[in-house]
Amino acid sequence: MTPDEILAYPARVLSQSQRESYFEHGYLLVEGLIDENTIDHLQAVTDSYLNQSRLLSESDAFFDLAPEHCNARPMVRRFKAPDVVDEYWQFANGVVADVSADLLGPNVTFHHSKLNFKWPMKSQSNAVGWHQDVPFYPHTNYNVLAVGTYLTDTLEKDGPIQVIPGSHEDKLYELYDDSGNWTGKLKPKDAALLDENRAVSLPGPRGSITIHHGRAVHGSQPSHGENPRPLLINAYVSADAFPYTDGGATLKNYRKIVRGKPASWAHHDPRPCPIPPDWSRGYTSIYEAQSKK
Ligand SMILES: O=C(O)CCC(=O)C(=O)O
């Protein structure tokens, strides 16, 4: 569906001007959308899983551990697919799915979730390098987006998501180095050409959501504080967008319809896209890829 076709459907949560702004700039910040009770509940569930991680010494299917992780200080970089837990899955099916329908059209498929943290680390930066999401999971069309929910107040010093406005209408980048190794971020020579002065930071109080288009160039700066900045990301695609790769096949809720109905026709965008490595047996994490020299 084109933006005009999507905008012709009545909005569920967002205002018409928020929807138009998303299509023009490729991102949106909606402050304080999620109510306090829901955030308190998600935060309590998150704390209980962080506690469980104390017993681990290496990453597993759920926890991506930072090098400094230990029993006394559980430093988890990411919960890899939190939607396997009922509370997170219910959240992924709630208001953030309605927001996605406002921007993808009435028929929406869940793609994946992750809960990213930023702990102060000595061994490596906790920045996330510039990248686009579509080269991780290319689809037949670009009605692909990710909704981030801040579980704590997130200030500029905490390393909020940053987006280059309008980049969703620009080119797609290969996220490989010059030797053909997957890095999950733009090549230094491509990143050097980005106009970083135009980057927009999206800080917000707990319960705020960020939305970025699957083609939008985004990342985040290192954090400078003790706030581990839990950011719960749920990614959705329009039901008529079909994956070119089977990277999500091992995920429990991958390609479940969360709004509307399945598509009987695929929609194809003529703009080509790069293809990621074969992750059909599972994907590790963006941190793993980006931290390799
Ligand atoms: O956690 C962040 O700051 C950004 C994460 C991100 O862009 C991703 O996981 O794809």
mmCIF file of C-alpha atoms and ligand atoms in Angstrom:
data_model
loop_
_atom_site.group_PDB
_atom_site.id
_atom_site.type_symbol
_atom_site.label_atom_id
_atom_site.label_comp_id
_atom_site.label_asym_id
_atom_site.label_seq_id
_atom_site.Cartn_x
_atom_site.Cartn_y
_atom_site.Cartn_z
ATOM 1 C CA MET A 1 0.000 0.000 0.000
ATOM 2 C CA THR A 2 1.156 3.537 -0.644
ATOM 3 C CA PRO A 3 1.201 6.160 2.144
ATOM 4 C CA ASP A 4 -1.922 7.756 0.638
ATOM 5 C CA GLU A 5 -3.783 4.434 0.674
ATOM 6 C CA ILE A 6 -2.752 3.828 4.304
ATOM 7 C CA LEU A 7 -3.710 7.372 5.324
ATOM 8 C CA ALA A 8 -7.171 6.862 3.831
ATOM 9 C CA TYR A 9 -7.947 4.332 6.609
ATOM 10 C CA PRO A 10 -9.190 5.905 9.858
ATOM 11 C CA ALA A 11 -6.478 6.355 12.493
ATOM 12 C CA ARG A 12 -6.628 4.173 15.603
ATOM 13 C CA VAL A 13 -4.125 5.904 17.901
ATOM 14 C CA LEU A 14 -2.045 8.467 16.040
ATOM 15 C CA SER A 15 -3.241 11.809 14.730
ATOM 16 C CA GLN A 16 -3.322 12.327 10.979
ATOM 17 C CA SER A 17 -0.447 14.807 11.241
ATOM 18 C CA GLN A 18 1.676 12.276 13.160
ATOM 19 C CA ARG A 19 1.027 9.716 10.427
ATOM 20 C CA GLU A 20 1.908 12.231 7.697
ATOM 21 C CA SER A 21 5.064 13.232 9.564
ATOM 22 C CA TYR A 22 6.145 9.557 9.775
ATOM 23 C CA PHE A 23 5.748 9.132 6.017
ATOM 24 C CA GLU A 24 7.655 12.351 5.347
ATOM 25 C CA HIS A 25 10.555 11.930 7.817
ATOM 26 C CA GLY A 26 10.678 8.160 8.413
ATOM 27 C CA TYR A 27 10.333 8.293 12.211
ATOM 28 C CA LEU A 28 8.053 9.412 15.023
ATOM 29 C CA LEU A 29 8.325 9.991 18.764
ATOM 30 C CA VAL A 30 5.124 9.794 20.808
ATOM 31 C CA GLU A 31 5.803 10.829 24.378
ATOM 32 C CA GLY A 32 4.109 9.071 27.295
ATOM 33 C CA LEU A 33 1.768 6.949 25.146
ATOM 34 C CA ILE A 34 1.949 3.835 27.327
ATOM 35 C CA ASP A 35 0.222 4.076 30.710
ATOM 36 C CA GLU A 36 2.132 3.876 34.000
ATOM 37 C CA ASN A 37 0.612 0.535 35.093
ATOM 38 C CA THR A 38 1.667 -1.197 31.891
ATOM 39 C CA ILE A 39 5.202 0.172 32.145
ATOM 40 C CA ASP A 40 5.429 -0.772 35.850
ATOM 41 C CA HIS A 41 4.359 -4.301 34.955
ATOM 42 C CA LEU A 42 6.819 -4.627 32.052
ATOM 43 C CA GLN A 43 9.587 -3.209 34.228
ATOM 44 C CA ALA A 44 8.856 -5.777 36.972
ATOM 45 C CA VAL A 45 8.932 -8.630 34.432
ATOM 46 C CA THR A 46 12.174 -7.233 33.013
ATOM 47 C CA ASP A 47 13.773 -7.049 36.477
ATOM 48 C CA SER A 48 12.813 -10.642 37.179
ATOM 49 C CA TYR A 49 14.460 -11.854 33.951
ATOM 50 C CA LEU A 50 17.558 -9.747 34.657
ATOM 51 C CA ASN A 51 17.744 -11.516 38.013
ATOM 52 C CA GLN A 52 17.468 -14.916 36.345
ATOM 53 C CA SER A 53 20.402 -14.022 34.097
ATOM 54 C CA ARG A 54 22.701 -13.792 37.147
ATOM 55 C CA LEU A 55 23.174 -17.568 37.001
ATOM 56 C CA LEU A 56 24.436 -17.528 33.408
ATOM 57 C CA SER A 57 28.022 -17.219 32.283
ATOM 58 C CA GLU A 58 27.349 -17.227 28.555
ATOM 59 C CA SER A 59 24.652 -16.027 26.184
ATOM 60 C CA ASP A 60 21.787 -18.379 25.324
ATOM 61 C CA ALA A 61 18.638 -18.322 23.186
ATOM 62 C CA PHE A 62 17.073 -15.552 25.325
ATOM 63 C CA PHE A 63 19.922 -13.563 26.891
ATOM 64 C CA ASP A 64 22.696 -11.790 24.996
ATOM 65 C CA LEU A 65 25.263 -11.105 27.724
ATOM 66 C CA ALA A 66 27.769 -8.262 27.742
ATOM 67 C CA PRO A 67 31.406 -9.273 28.380
ATOM 68 C CA GLU A 68 31.195 -7.707 31.883
ATOM 69 C CA HIS A 69 28.101 -9.709 32.895
ATOM 70 C CA CYS A 70 28.433 -11.426 36.281
ATOM 71 C CA ASN A 71 26.260 -12.693 39.114
ATOM 72 C CA ALA A 72 26.750 -9.531 41.179
ATOM 73 C CA ARG A 73 25.999 -7.219 38.235
ATOM 74 C CA PRO A 74 23.811 -8.797 35.571
ATOM 75 C CA MET A 75 24.694 -6.902 32.404
ATOM 76 C CA VAL A 76 22.484 -8.212 29.626
ATOM 77 C CA ARG A 77 22.852 -6.414 26.302
ATOM 78 C CA ARG A 78 19.601 -7.784 24.961
ATOM 79 C CA PHE A 79 16.662 -10.080 25.627
ATOM 80 C CA LYS A 80 16.692 -11.652 22.162
ATOM 81 C CA ALA A 81 13.014 -12.526 21.639
ATOM 82 C CA PRO A 82 11.067 -11.330 24.687
ATOM 83 C CA ASP A 83 7.752 -12.053 22.943
ATOM 84 C CA VAL A 84 8.167 -15.701 24.034
ATOM 85 C CA VAL A 85 7.105 -14.383 27.473
ATOM 86 C CA ASP A 86 3.315 -13.828 27.742
ATOM 87 C CA GLU A 87 3.537 -10.317 29.195
ATOM 88 C CA TYR A 88 5.738 -9.012 26.399
ATOM 89 C CA TRP A 89 3.652 -10.788 23.747
ATOM 90 C CA GLN A 90 0.426 -9.272 25.117
ATOM 91 C CA PHE A 91 2.093 -5.858 24.947
ATOM 92 C CA ALA A 92 3.181 -6.505 21.334
ATOM 93 C CA ASN A 93 -0.489 -7.215 20.516
ATOM 94 C CA GLY A 94 -1.809 -4.074 22.213
ATOM 95 C CA VAL A 95 -1.610 -0.374 21.507
ATOM 96 C CA VAL A 96 1.736 -0.625 19.677
ATOM 97 C CA ALA A 97 0.092 -2.986 17.152
ATOM 98 C CA ASP A 98 -2.620 -0.328 16.630
ATOM 99 C CA VAL A 99 0.080 2.292 16.091
ATOM 100 C CA SER A 100 1.649 -0.033 13.524
ATOM 101 C CA ALA A 101 -1.702 -0.412 11.726
ATOM 102 C CA ASP A 102 -1.910 3.401 11.507
ATOM 103 C CA LEU A 103 1.385 3.342 9.580
ATOM 104 C CA LEU A 104 1.318 -0.007 7.718
ATOM 105 C CA GLY A 105 -2.362 -0.366 6.848
ATOM 106 C CA PRO A 106 -5.068 -2.491 8.503
ATOM 107 C CA ASN A 107 -3.370 -5.880 7.995
ATOM 108 C CA VAL A 108 -0.255 -6.214 10.132
ATOM 109 C CA THR A 109 2.170 -9.082 10.709
ATOM 110 C CA PHE A 110 4.439 -9.326 13.742
ATOM 111 C CA HIS A 111 8.091 -9.780 12.800
ATOM 112 C CA HIS A 112 10.220 -9.951 15.983
ATOM 113 C CA SER A 113 10.967 -8.288 19.291
ATOM 114 C CA LYS A 114 14.060 -7.491 21.346
ATOM 115 C CA LEU A 115 14.731 -5.621 24.563
ATOM 116 C CA ASN A 116 17.952 -3.627 24.326
ATOM 117 C CA PHE A 117 19.942 -2.314 27.283
ATOM 118 C CA LYS A 118 22.873 0.065 27.493
ATOM 119 C CA TRP A 119 25.139 -0.688 30.452
ATOM 120 C CA PRO A 120 28.314 1.251 31.118
ATOM 121 C CA MET A 121 30.959 -1.115 29.672
ATOM 122 C CA LYS A 122 34.742 -0.910 29.780
ATOM 123 C CA SER A 123 35.379 -3.593 27.168
ATOM 124 C CA GLN A 124 33.454 -1.992 24.314
ATOM 125 C CA SER A 125 31.258 0.955 23.466
ATOM 126 C CA ASN A 126 27.538 0.545 24.024
ATOM 127 C CA ALA A 127 26.796 2.716 20.991
ATOM 128 C CA VAL A 128 24.806 1.171 18.137
ATOM 129 C CA GLY A 129 26.349 2.038 14.759
ATOM 130 C CA TRP A 130 24.345 3.524 11.901
ATOM 131 C CA HIS A 131 22.272 0.923 10.089
ATOM 132 C CA GLN A 132 18.920 0.275 8.446
ATOM 133 C CA ASP A 133 16.668 -2.635 9.472
ATOM 134 C CA VAL A 134 15.597 -3.749 5.987
ATOM 135 C CA PRO A 135 19.062 -5.168 5.097
ATOM 136 C CA PHE A 136 18.665 -7.462 8.169
ATOM 137 C CA TYR A 137 15.241 -8.704 7.048
ATOM 138 C CA PRO A 138 14.406 -7.683 3.470
ATOM 139 C CA HIS A 139 10.779 -7.977 2.361
ATOM 140 C CA THR A 140 8.962 -7.690 -0.938
ATOM 141 C CA ASN A 141 7.954 -4.144 -0.006
ATOM 142 C CA TYR A 142 9.135 -1.531 2.465
ATOM 143 C CA ASN A 143 6.119 -1.284 4.744
ATOM 144 C CA VAL A 144 8.353 -2.427 7.588
ATOM 145 C CA LEU A 145 8.813 -0.603 10.900
ATOM 146 C CA ALA A 146 10.017 -0.944 14.480
ATOM 147 C CA VAL A 147 8.315 0.505 17.563
ATOM 148 C CA GLY A 148 10.583 1.151 20.555
ATOM 149 C CA THR A 149 9.131 1.605 24.049
ATOM 150 C CA TYR A 150 11.248 3.212 26.771
ATOM 151 C CA LEU A 151 10.740 1.419 30.088
ATOM 152 C CA THR A 152 12.620 4.160 31.987
ATOM 153 C CA ASP A 153 12.984 7.916 31.489
ATOM 154 C CA THR A 154 15.485 8.222 28.658
ATOM 155 C CA LEU A 155 17.504 11.407 28.418
ATOM 156 C CA GLU A 156 20.055 12.492 25.841
ATOM 157 C CA LYS A 157 22.896 11.179 28.058
ATOM 158 C CA ASP A 158 21.268 7.721 28.125
ATOM 159 C CA GLY A 159 21.796 7.147 24.385
ATOM 160 C CA PRO A 160 18.271 7.341 22.925
ATOM 161 C CA ILE A 161 17.549 6.169 19.379
ATOM 162 C CA GLN A 162 18.751 8.581 16.698
ATOM 163 C CA VAL A 163 17.425 8.758 13.147
ATOM 164 C CA ILE A 164 18.573 10.567 9.987
ATOM 165 C CA PRO A 165 15.355 12.262 8.819
ATOM 166 C CA GLY A 166 14.283 11.437 5.267
ATOM 167 C CA SER A 167 16.844 8.619 4.919
ATOM 168 C CA HIS A 168 13.992 6.116 4.412
ATOM 169 C CA GLU A 169 13.518 7.634 0.934
ATOM 170 C CA ASP A 170 17.221 7.414 0.158
ATOM 171 C CA LYS A 171 19.380 4.415 -0.745
ATOM 172 C CA LEU A 172 19.768 1.118 1.079
ATOM 173 C CA TYR A 173 23.255 0.272 2.325
ATOM 174 C CA GLU A 174 25.079 -3.058 2.409
ATOM 175 C CA LEU A 175 25.951 -3.816 6.034
ATOM 176 C CA TYR A 176 29.127 -5.734 5.149
ATOM 177 C CA ASP A 177 32.772 -4.731 5.319
ATOM 178 C CA ASP A 178 34.949 -4.563 2.204
ATOM 179 C CA SER A 179 35.949 -8.234 2.671
ATOM 180 C CA GLY A 180 32.295 -9.342 2.594
ATOM 181 C CA ASN A 181 31.908 -9.948 6.353
ATOM 182 C CA TRP A 182 28.566 -8.993 7.891
ATOM 183 C CA THR A 183 29.037 -6.064 10.309
ATOM 184 C CA GLY A 184 25.431 -4.950 10.891
ATOM 185 C CA LYS A 185 26.406 -1.325 10.297
ATOM 186 C CA LEU A 186 27.304 1.015 7.462
ATOM 187 C CA LYS A 187 30.835 0.832 6.084
ATOM 188 C CA PRO A 188 32.998 3.620 7.575
ATOM 189 C CA LYS A 189 33.204 5.256 4.120
ATOM 190 C CA ASP A 190 29.375 5.305 3.833
ATOM 191 C CA ALA A 191 28.925 6.501 7.427
ATOM 192 C CA ALA A 192 31.429 9.314 6.765
ATOM 193 C CA LEU A 193 29.145 10.641 4.026
ATOM 194 C CA LEU A 194 26.072 10.798 6.283
ATOM 195 C CA ASP A 195 25.119 14.252 7.424
ATOM 196 C CA GLU A 196 25.230 13.411 11.146
ATOM 197 C CA ASN A 197 24.396 17.006 12.011
ATOM 198 C CA ARG A 198 20.923 16.295 10.717
ATOM 199 C CA ALA A 199 20.465 13.280 13.025
ATOM 200 C CA VAL A 200 17.471 13.639 15.333
ATOM 201 C CA SER A 201 17.624 12.182 18.851
ATOM 202 C CA LEU A 202 14.457 10.698 20.282
ATOM 203 C CA PRO A 203 14.685 10.912 24.092
ATOM 204 C CA GLY A 204 11.497 10.651 26.130
ATOM 205 C CA PRO A 205 9.961 9.887 29.513
ATOM 206 C CA ARG A 206 9.170 6.247 30.346
ATOM 207 C CA GLY A 207 6.213 5.021 28.340
ATOM 208 C CA SER A 208 7.244 7.033 25.273
ATOM 209 C CA ILE A 209 7.477 5.219 21.969
ATOM 210 C CA THR A 210 9.784 5.723 19.029
ATOM 211 C CA ILE A 211 8.924 4.456 15.561
ATOM 212 C CA HIS A 212 11.403 4.140 12.745
ATOM 213 C CA HIS A 213 10.819 3.066 9.172
ATOM 214 C CA GLY A 214 12.674 -0.094 8.053
ATOM 215 C CA ARG A 215 14.726 1.933 5.548
ATOM 216 C CA ALA A 216 15.534 4.799 7.953
ATOM 217 C CA VAL A 217 19.221 5.089 8.916
ATOM 218 C CA HIS A 218 19.359 4.946 12.709
ATOM 219 C CA GLY A 219 21.600 4.056 15.640
ATOM 220 C CA SER A 220 22.369 5.396 19.096
ATOM 221 C CA GLN A 221 25.230 7.115 20.922
ATOM 222 C CA PRO A 222 26.970 5.626 23.966
ATOM 223 C CA SER A 223 25.225 6.231 27.279
ATOM 224 C CA HIS A 224 26.871 8.288 30.020
ATOM 225 C CA GLY A 225 25.141 7.258 33.176
ATOM 226 C CA GLU A 226 23.884 4.385 35.243
ATOM 227 C CA ASN A 227 20.460 4.088 33.561
ATOM 228 C CA PRO A 228 20.607 0.805 31.589
ATOM 229 C CA ARG A 229 18.063 2.351 29.182
ATOM 230 C CA PRO A 230 15.749 -0.619 28.622
ATOM 231 C CA LEU A 231 14.215 -0.163 25.166
ATOM 232 C CA LEU A 232 11.632 -2.763 24.160
ATOM 233 C CA ILE A 233 11.496 -2.987 20.354
ATOM 234 C CA ASN A 234 8.665 -4.685 18.458
ATOM 235 C CA ALA A 235 8.953 -4.918 14.674
ATOM 236 C CA TYR A 236 5.999 -5.274 12.310
ATOM 237 C CA VAL A 237 5.458 -5.514 8.578
ATOM 238 C CA SER A 238 2.444 -4.989 6.397
ATOM 239 C CA ALA A 239 0.728 -8.365 5.794
ATOM 240 C CA ASP A 240 1.360 -8.037 2.049
ATOM 241 C CA ALA A 241 5.146 -7.806 2.621
ATOM 242 C CA PHE A 242 6.760 -11.241 2.407
ATOM 243 C CA PRO A 243 10.321 -12.033 3.532
ATOM 244 C CA TYR A 244 13.064 -12.821 1.033
ATOM 245 C CA THR A 245 14.991 -14.775 3.682
ATOM 246 C CA ASP A 246 13.976 -17.139 6.464
ATOM 247 C CA GLY A 247 15.987 -15.494 9.235
ATOM 248 C CA GLY A 248 13.014 -15.425 11.604
ATOM 249 C CA ALA A 249 11.877 -19.000 11.081
ATOM 250 C CA THR A 250 13.078 -20.110 14.533
ATOM 251 C CA LEU A 251 11.069 -17.388 16.316
ATOM 252 C CA LYS A 252 7.868 -18.365 18.132
ATOM 253 C CA ASN A 253 5.589 -15.544 16.951
ATOM 254 C CA TYR A 254 7.302 -14.769 13.650
ATOM 255 C CA ARG A 255 4.755 -13.708 10.975
ATOM 256 C CA LYS A 256 1.697 -13.966 13.211
ATOM 257 C CA ILE A 257 -1.106 -11.639 12.160
ATOM 258 C CA VAL A 258 -1.683 -9.053 14.916
ATOM 259 C CA ARG A 259 -4.199 -6.830 13.093
ATOM 260 C CA GLY A 260 -6.564 -7.566 10.215
ATOM 261 C CA LYS A 261 -6.104 -10.627 8.043
ATOM 262 C CA PRO A 262 -3.384 -12.423 6.051
ATOM 263 C CA ALA A 263 -2.710 -11.173 2.522
ATOM 264 C CA SER A 264 -3.670 -13.294 -0.462
ATOM 265 C CA TRP A 265 -1.411 -11.233 -2.763
ATOM 266 C CA ALA A 266 2.154 -10.077 -2.139
ATOM 267 C CA HIS A 267 2.969 -6.471 -2.929
ATOM 268 C CA HIS A 268 6.325 -5.820 -4.637
ATOM 269 C CA ASP A 269 8.304 -2.604 -4.421
ATOM 270 C CA PRO A 270 10.567 -2.287 -7.487
ATOM 271 C CA ARG A 271 13.477 -0.823 -5.486
ATOM 272 C CA PRO A 272 16.059 -3.610 -4.954
ATOM 273 C CA CYS A 273 17.512 -4.549 -1.574
ATOM 274 C CA PRO A 274 20.712 -6.226 -0.360
ATOM 275 C CA ILE A 275 20.466 -9.702 1.165
ATOM 276 C CA PRO A 276 21.889 -10.616 4.609
ATOM 277 C CA PRO A 277 23.857 -13.801 5.420
ATOM 278 C CA ASP A 278 21.963 -17.075 5.869
ATOM 279 C CA TRP A 279 20.608 -16.984 9.434
ATOM 280 C CA SER A 280 18.132 -19.816 8.958
ATOM 281 C CA ARG A 281 19.649 -21.610 11.975
ATOM 282 C CA GLY A 282 19.408 -18.533 14.193
ATOM 283 C CA TYR A 283 20.799 -15.057 14.564
ATOM 284 C CA THR A 284 23.203 -13.936 17.336
ATOM 285 C CA SER A 285 22.923 -10.166 17.763
ATOM 286 C CA ILE A 286 23.728 -6.788 16.294
ATOM 287 C CA TYR A 287 26.187 -6.231 19.180
ATOM 288 C CA GLU A 288 28.127 -9.372 18.311
ATOM 289 C CA ALA A 289 28.394 -8.298 14.652
ATOM 290 C CA GLN A 290 29.145 -4.635 15.333
ATOM 291 C CA SER A 291 31.824 -5.362 17.938
ATOM 292 C CA LYS A 292 33.935 -7.507 15.566
ATOM 293 C CA LYS A 293 36.953 -5.643 14.264
HETATM 294 O O1 LIG B 1 19.088 -0.002 21.126
HETATM 295 C C1 LIG B 1 19.385 0.907 20.335
HETATM 296 O O2 LIG B 1 19.825 1.993 20.705
HETATM 297 C C2 LIG B 1 19.180 0.742 18.844
HETATM 298 C C3 LIG B 1 18.856 -0.630 18.500
HETATM 299 C C4 LIG B 1 18.678 -0.922 17.068
HETATM 300 O O3 LIG B 1 18.666 -0.088 16.216
HETATM 301 C C5 LIG B 1 18.502 -2.334 16.716
HETATM 302 O O4 LIG B 1 18.564 -3.190 17.606
HETATM 303 O O5 LIG B 1 18.283 -2.601 15.510
#
